[in-house]
GROMACS .gro file of C-alpha atoms in nm:
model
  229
    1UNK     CA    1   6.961   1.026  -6.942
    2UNK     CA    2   6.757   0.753  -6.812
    3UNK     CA    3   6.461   0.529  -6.962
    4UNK     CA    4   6.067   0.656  -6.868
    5UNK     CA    5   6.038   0.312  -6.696
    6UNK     CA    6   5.828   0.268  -6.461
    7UNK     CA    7   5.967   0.152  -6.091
    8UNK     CA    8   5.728   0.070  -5.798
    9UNK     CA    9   5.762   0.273  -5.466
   10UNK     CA   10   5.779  -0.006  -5.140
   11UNK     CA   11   5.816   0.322  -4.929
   12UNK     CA   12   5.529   0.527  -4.756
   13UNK     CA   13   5.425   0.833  -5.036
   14UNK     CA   14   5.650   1.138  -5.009
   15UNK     CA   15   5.509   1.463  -4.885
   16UNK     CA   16   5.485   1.796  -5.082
   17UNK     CA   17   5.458   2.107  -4.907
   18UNK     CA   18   5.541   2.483  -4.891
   19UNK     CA   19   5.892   2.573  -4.709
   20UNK     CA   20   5.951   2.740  -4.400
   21UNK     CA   21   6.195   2.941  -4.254
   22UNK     CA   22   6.266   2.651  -4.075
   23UNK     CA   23   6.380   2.463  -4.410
   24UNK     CA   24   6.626   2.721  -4.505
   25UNK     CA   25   6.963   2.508  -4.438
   26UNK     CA   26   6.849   2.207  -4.588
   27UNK     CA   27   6.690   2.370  -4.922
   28UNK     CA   28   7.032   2.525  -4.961
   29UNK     CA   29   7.209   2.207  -4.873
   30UNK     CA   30   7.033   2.008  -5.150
   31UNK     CA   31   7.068   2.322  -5.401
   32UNK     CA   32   7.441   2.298  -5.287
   33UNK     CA   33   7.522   1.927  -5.360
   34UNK     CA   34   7.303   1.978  -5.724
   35UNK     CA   35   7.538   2.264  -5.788
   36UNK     CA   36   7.882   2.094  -5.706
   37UNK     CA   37   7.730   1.797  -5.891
   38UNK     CA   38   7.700   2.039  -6.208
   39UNK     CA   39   8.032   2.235  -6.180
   40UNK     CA   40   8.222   1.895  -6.173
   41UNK     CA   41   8.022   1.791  -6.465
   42UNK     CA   42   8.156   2.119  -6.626
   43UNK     CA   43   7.800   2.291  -6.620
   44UNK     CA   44   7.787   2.651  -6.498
   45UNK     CA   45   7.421   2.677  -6.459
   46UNK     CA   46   7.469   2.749  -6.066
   47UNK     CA   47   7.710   2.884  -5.871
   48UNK     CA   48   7.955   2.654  -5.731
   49UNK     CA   49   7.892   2.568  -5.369
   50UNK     CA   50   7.505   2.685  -5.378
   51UNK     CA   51   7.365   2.956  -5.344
   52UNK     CA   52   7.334   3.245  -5.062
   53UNK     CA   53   7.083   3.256  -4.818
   54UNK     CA   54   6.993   3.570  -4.978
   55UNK     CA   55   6.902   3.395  -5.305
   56UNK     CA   56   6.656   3.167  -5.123
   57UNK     CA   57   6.476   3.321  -4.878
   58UNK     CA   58   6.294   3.571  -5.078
   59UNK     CA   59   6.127   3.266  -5.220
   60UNK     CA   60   6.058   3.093  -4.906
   61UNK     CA   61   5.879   3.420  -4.731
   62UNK     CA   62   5.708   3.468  -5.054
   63UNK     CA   63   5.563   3.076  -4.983
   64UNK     CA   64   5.708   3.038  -5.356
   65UNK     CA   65   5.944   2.757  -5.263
   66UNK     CA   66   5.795   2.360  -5.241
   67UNK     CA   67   5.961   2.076  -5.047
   68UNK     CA   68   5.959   1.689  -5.136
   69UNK     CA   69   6.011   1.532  -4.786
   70UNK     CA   70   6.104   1.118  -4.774
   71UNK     CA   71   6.179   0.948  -4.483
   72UNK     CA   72   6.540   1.119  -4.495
   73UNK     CA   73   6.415   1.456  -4.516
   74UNK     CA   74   6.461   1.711  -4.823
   75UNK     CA   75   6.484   1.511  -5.107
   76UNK     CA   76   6.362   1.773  -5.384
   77UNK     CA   77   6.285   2.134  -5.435
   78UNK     CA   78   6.106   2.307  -5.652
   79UNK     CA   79   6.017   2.721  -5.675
   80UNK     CA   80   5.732   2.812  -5.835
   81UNK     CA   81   5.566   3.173  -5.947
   82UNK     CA   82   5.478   3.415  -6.162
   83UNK     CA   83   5.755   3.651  -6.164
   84UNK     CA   84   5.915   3.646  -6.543
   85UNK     CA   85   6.300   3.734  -6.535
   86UNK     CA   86   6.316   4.074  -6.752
   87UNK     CA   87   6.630   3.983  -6.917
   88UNK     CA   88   6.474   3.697  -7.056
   89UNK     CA   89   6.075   3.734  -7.120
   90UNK     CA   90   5.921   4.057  -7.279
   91UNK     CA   91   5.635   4.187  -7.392
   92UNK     CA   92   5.605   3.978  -7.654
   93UNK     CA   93   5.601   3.641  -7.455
   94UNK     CA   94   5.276   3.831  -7.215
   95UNK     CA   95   5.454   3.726  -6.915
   96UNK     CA   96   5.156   3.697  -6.708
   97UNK     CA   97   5.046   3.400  -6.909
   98UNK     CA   98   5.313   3.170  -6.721
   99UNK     CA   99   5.443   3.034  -6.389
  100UNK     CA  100   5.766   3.004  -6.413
  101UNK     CA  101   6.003   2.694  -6.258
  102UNK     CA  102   6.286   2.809  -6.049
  103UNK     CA  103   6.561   2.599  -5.825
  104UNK     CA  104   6.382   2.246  -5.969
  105UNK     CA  105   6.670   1.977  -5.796
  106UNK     CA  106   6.628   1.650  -5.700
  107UNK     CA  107   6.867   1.480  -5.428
  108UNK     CA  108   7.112   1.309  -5.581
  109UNK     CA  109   7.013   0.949  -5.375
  110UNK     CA  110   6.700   0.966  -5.553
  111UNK     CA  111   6.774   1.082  -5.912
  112UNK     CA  112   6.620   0.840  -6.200
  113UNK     CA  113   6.266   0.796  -6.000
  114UNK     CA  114   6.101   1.055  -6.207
  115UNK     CA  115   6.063   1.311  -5.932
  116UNK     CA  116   6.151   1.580  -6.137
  117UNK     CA  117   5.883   1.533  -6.385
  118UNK     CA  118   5.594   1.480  -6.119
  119UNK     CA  119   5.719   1.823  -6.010
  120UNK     CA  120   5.669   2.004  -6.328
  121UNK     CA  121   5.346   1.773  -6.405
  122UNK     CA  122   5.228   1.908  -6.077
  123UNK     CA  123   5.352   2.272  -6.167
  124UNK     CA  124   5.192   2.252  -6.463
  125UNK     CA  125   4.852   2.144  -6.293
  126UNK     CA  126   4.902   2.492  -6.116
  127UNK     CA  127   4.919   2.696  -6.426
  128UNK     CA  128   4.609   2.546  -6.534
  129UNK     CA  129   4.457   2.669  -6.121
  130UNK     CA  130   4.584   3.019  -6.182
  131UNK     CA  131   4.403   3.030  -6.492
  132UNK     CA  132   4.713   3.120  -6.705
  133UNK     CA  133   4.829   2.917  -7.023
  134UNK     CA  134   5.204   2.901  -6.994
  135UNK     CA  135   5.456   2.697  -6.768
  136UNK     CA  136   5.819   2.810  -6.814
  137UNK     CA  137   6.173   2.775  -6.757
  138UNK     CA  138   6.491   2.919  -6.837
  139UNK     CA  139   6.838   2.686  -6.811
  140UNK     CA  140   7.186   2.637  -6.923
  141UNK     CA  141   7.216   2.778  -7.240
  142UNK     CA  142   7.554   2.510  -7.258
  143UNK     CA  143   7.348   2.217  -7.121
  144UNK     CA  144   7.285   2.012  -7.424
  145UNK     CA  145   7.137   1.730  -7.204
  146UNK     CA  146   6.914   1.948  -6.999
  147UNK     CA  147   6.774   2.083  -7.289
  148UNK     CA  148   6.705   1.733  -7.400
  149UNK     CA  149   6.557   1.607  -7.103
  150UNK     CA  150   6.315   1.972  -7.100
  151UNK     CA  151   6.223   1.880  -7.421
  152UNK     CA  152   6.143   1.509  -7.339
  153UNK     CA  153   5.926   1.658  -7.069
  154UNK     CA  154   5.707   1.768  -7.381
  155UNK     CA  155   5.893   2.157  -7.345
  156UNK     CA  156   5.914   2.337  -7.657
  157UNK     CA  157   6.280   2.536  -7.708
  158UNK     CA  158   6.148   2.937  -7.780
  159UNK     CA  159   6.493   3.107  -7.852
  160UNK     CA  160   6.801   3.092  -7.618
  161UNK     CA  161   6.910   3.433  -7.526
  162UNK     CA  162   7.324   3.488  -7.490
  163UNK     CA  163   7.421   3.762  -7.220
  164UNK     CA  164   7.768   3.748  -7.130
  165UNK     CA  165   7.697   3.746  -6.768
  166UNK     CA  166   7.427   3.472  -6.781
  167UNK     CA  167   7.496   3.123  -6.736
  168UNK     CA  168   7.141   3.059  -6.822
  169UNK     CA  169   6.949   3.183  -7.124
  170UNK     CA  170   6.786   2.882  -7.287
  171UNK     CA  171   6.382   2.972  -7.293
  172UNK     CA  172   6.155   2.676  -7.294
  173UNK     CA  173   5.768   2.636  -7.227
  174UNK     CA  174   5.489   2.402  -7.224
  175UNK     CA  175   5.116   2.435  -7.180
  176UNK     CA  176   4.965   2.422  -6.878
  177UNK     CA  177   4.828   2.053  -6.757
  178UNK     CA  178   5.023   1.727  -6.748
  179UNK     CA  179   5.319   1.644  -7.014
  180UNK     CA  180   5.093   1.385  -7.180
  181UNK     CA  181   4.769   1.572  -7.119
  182UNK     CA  182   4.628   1.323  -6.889
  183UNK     CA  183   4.427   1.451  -6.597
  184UNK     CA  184   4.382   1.138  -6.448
  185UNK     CA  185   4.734   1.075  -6.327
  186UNK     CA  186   4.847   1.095  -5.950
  187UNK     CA  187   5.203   1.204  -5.892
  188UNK     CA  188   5.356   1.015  -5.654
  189UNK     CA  189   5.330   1.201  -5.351
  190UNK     CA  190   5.102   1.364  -5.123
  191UNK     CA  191   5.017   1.737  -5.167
  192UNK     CA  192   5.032   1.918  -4.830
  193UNK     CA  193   5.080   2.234  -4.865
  194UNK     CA  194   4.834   2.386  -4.639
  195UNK     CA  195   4.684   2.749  -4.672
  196UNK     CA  196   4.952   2.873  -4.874
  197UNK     CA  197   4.836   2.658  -5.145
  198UNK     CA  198   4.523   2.865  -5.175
  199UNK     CA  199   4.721   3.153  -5.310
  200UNK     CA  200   4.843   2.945  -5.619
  201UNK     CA  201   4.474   2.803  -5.713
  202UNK     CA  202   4.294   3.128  -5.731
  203UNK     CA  203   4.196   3.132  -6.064
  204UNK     CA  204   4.245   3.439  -6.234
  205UNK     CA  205   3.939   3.686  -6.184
  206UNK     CA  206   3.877   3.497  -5.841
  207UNK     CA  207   3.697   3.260  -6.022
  208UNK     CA  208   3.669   2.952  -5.797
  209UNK     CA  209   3.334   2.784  -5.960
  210UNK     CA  210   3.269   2.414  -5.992
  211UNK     CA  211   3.297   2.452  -6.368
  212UNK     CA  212   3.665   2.619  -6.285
  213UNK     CA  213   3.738   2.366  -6.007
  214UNK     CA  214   3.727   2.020  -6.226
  215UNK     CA  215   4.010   2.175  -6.428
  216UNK     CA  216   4.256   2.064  -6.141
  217UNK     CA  217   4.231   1.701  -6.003
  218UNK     CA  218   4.296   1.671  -5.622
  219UNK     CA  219   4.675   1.546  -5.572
  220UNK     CA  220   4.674   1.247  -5.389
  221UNK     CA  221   4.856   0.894  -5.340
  222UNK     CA  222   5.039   0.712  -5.623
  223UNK     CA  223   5.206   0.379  -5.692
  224UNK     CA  224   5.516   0.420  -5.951
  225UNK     CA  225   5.766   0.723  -6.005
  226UNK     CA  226   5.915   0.727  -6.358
  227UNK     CA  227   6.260   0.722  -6.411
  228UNK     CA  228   6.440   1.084  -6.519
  229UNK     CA  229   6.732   1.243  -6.566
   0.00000   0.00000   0.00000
């Protein structure tokens, strides 16, 4: 686990944006090299090697699945929506008060910069567009340090739920909004998403009023990345 320090970026911002078919081989070649990375730290939480195609496009045609782009290409990912996983939320959690966080890795070249929590900071600015309450994730239910590092992204731990043919099964959630509740932050990239975006900041009802719209802050340029797991 690293310290929240605070580095300064010399580079040009990265770029955010929805994947394309056309991103297929090098969303599973990140997911890939963050699974081997995990199996050789003795974490089962993905399948060694990656994942399938199979597993990834669904997401990608669904415009569910968000890119990070640097100047070397793919350098995080990030699925996003509002499909709860039945083996893990019922009834009693109203799953249509969430987003949930899917696939969130972060190439390995630029781990410690904090990208992971601008993801879920900008995640949870989403919730807050959709007009639901909840953002939430399900990992590792062996992961001690993941849980740790959820929890020092201001997650609270619900229950952790142990099926024998489930890596995962640890339930956490936060509310919707930034991890320190401050709307004036900037993540430190540029939010390019294009029309697909519009899908994810409908506010529920269709409500798209001014008095809706300041809820969400435009996502634009920052200065610093904060260091992460």
């Amino acid at each position: 686990m690293h310290s929240n320090t605070v580095s300064p970026v010399a580079e040009r911002p990265l770029t955010l944006r929805t994947a394309t078919a056309a991103d297929l081989r090098a969303v599973l070649s990140l997911l890939g090299e963050a699974a081997d990375w995990l199996n050789a730290m003795g974490v089962r939480q993905w399948p060694a090697g990656g994942f399938p195609a199979e597993r990834i496009t669904p997401l990608i045609e669904a415009g569910d699945m968000y890119l990070l782009e640097g100047r070397e290409g793919v350098v995080a990912t990030l699925a996003l929506d509002g499909n709860a996983d039945p083996e893990f939320w019922g009834a009693q959690d109203v799953p249509g008060s969430a987003l949930y966080v899917h696939k969130l890795s972060v190439a390995r070249g630029r781990s410690g910069l904090g990208l992971g929590q601008a993801l879920l900071d900008w995640a949870g600015l989403r919730v807050l567009a959709t007009g639901r309450r909840w953002l939430r994730l399900d990992c590792s239910k062996d992961n001690a340090r993941l849980q740790d590092y959820y929890r020092g992204q201001r997650f609270s731990h619900l229950r952790t739920v142990d099926l024998p043919h489930r890596a995962s099964g640890a339930l956490f959630q936060r509310a919707g909004g930034l991890r320190g509740g401050d709307f004036g932050a900037v993540p430190p990239f540029v939010d390019r998403r294009g029309p697909a975006a519009e899908r994810h900041e409908v506010v529920a009802g269709g409500d798209r009023s001014p008095e809706r719209r300041h809820e969400v802050p435009v996502i634009g340029r920052g200065s610093s990345m904060v260091e992460h797991v």
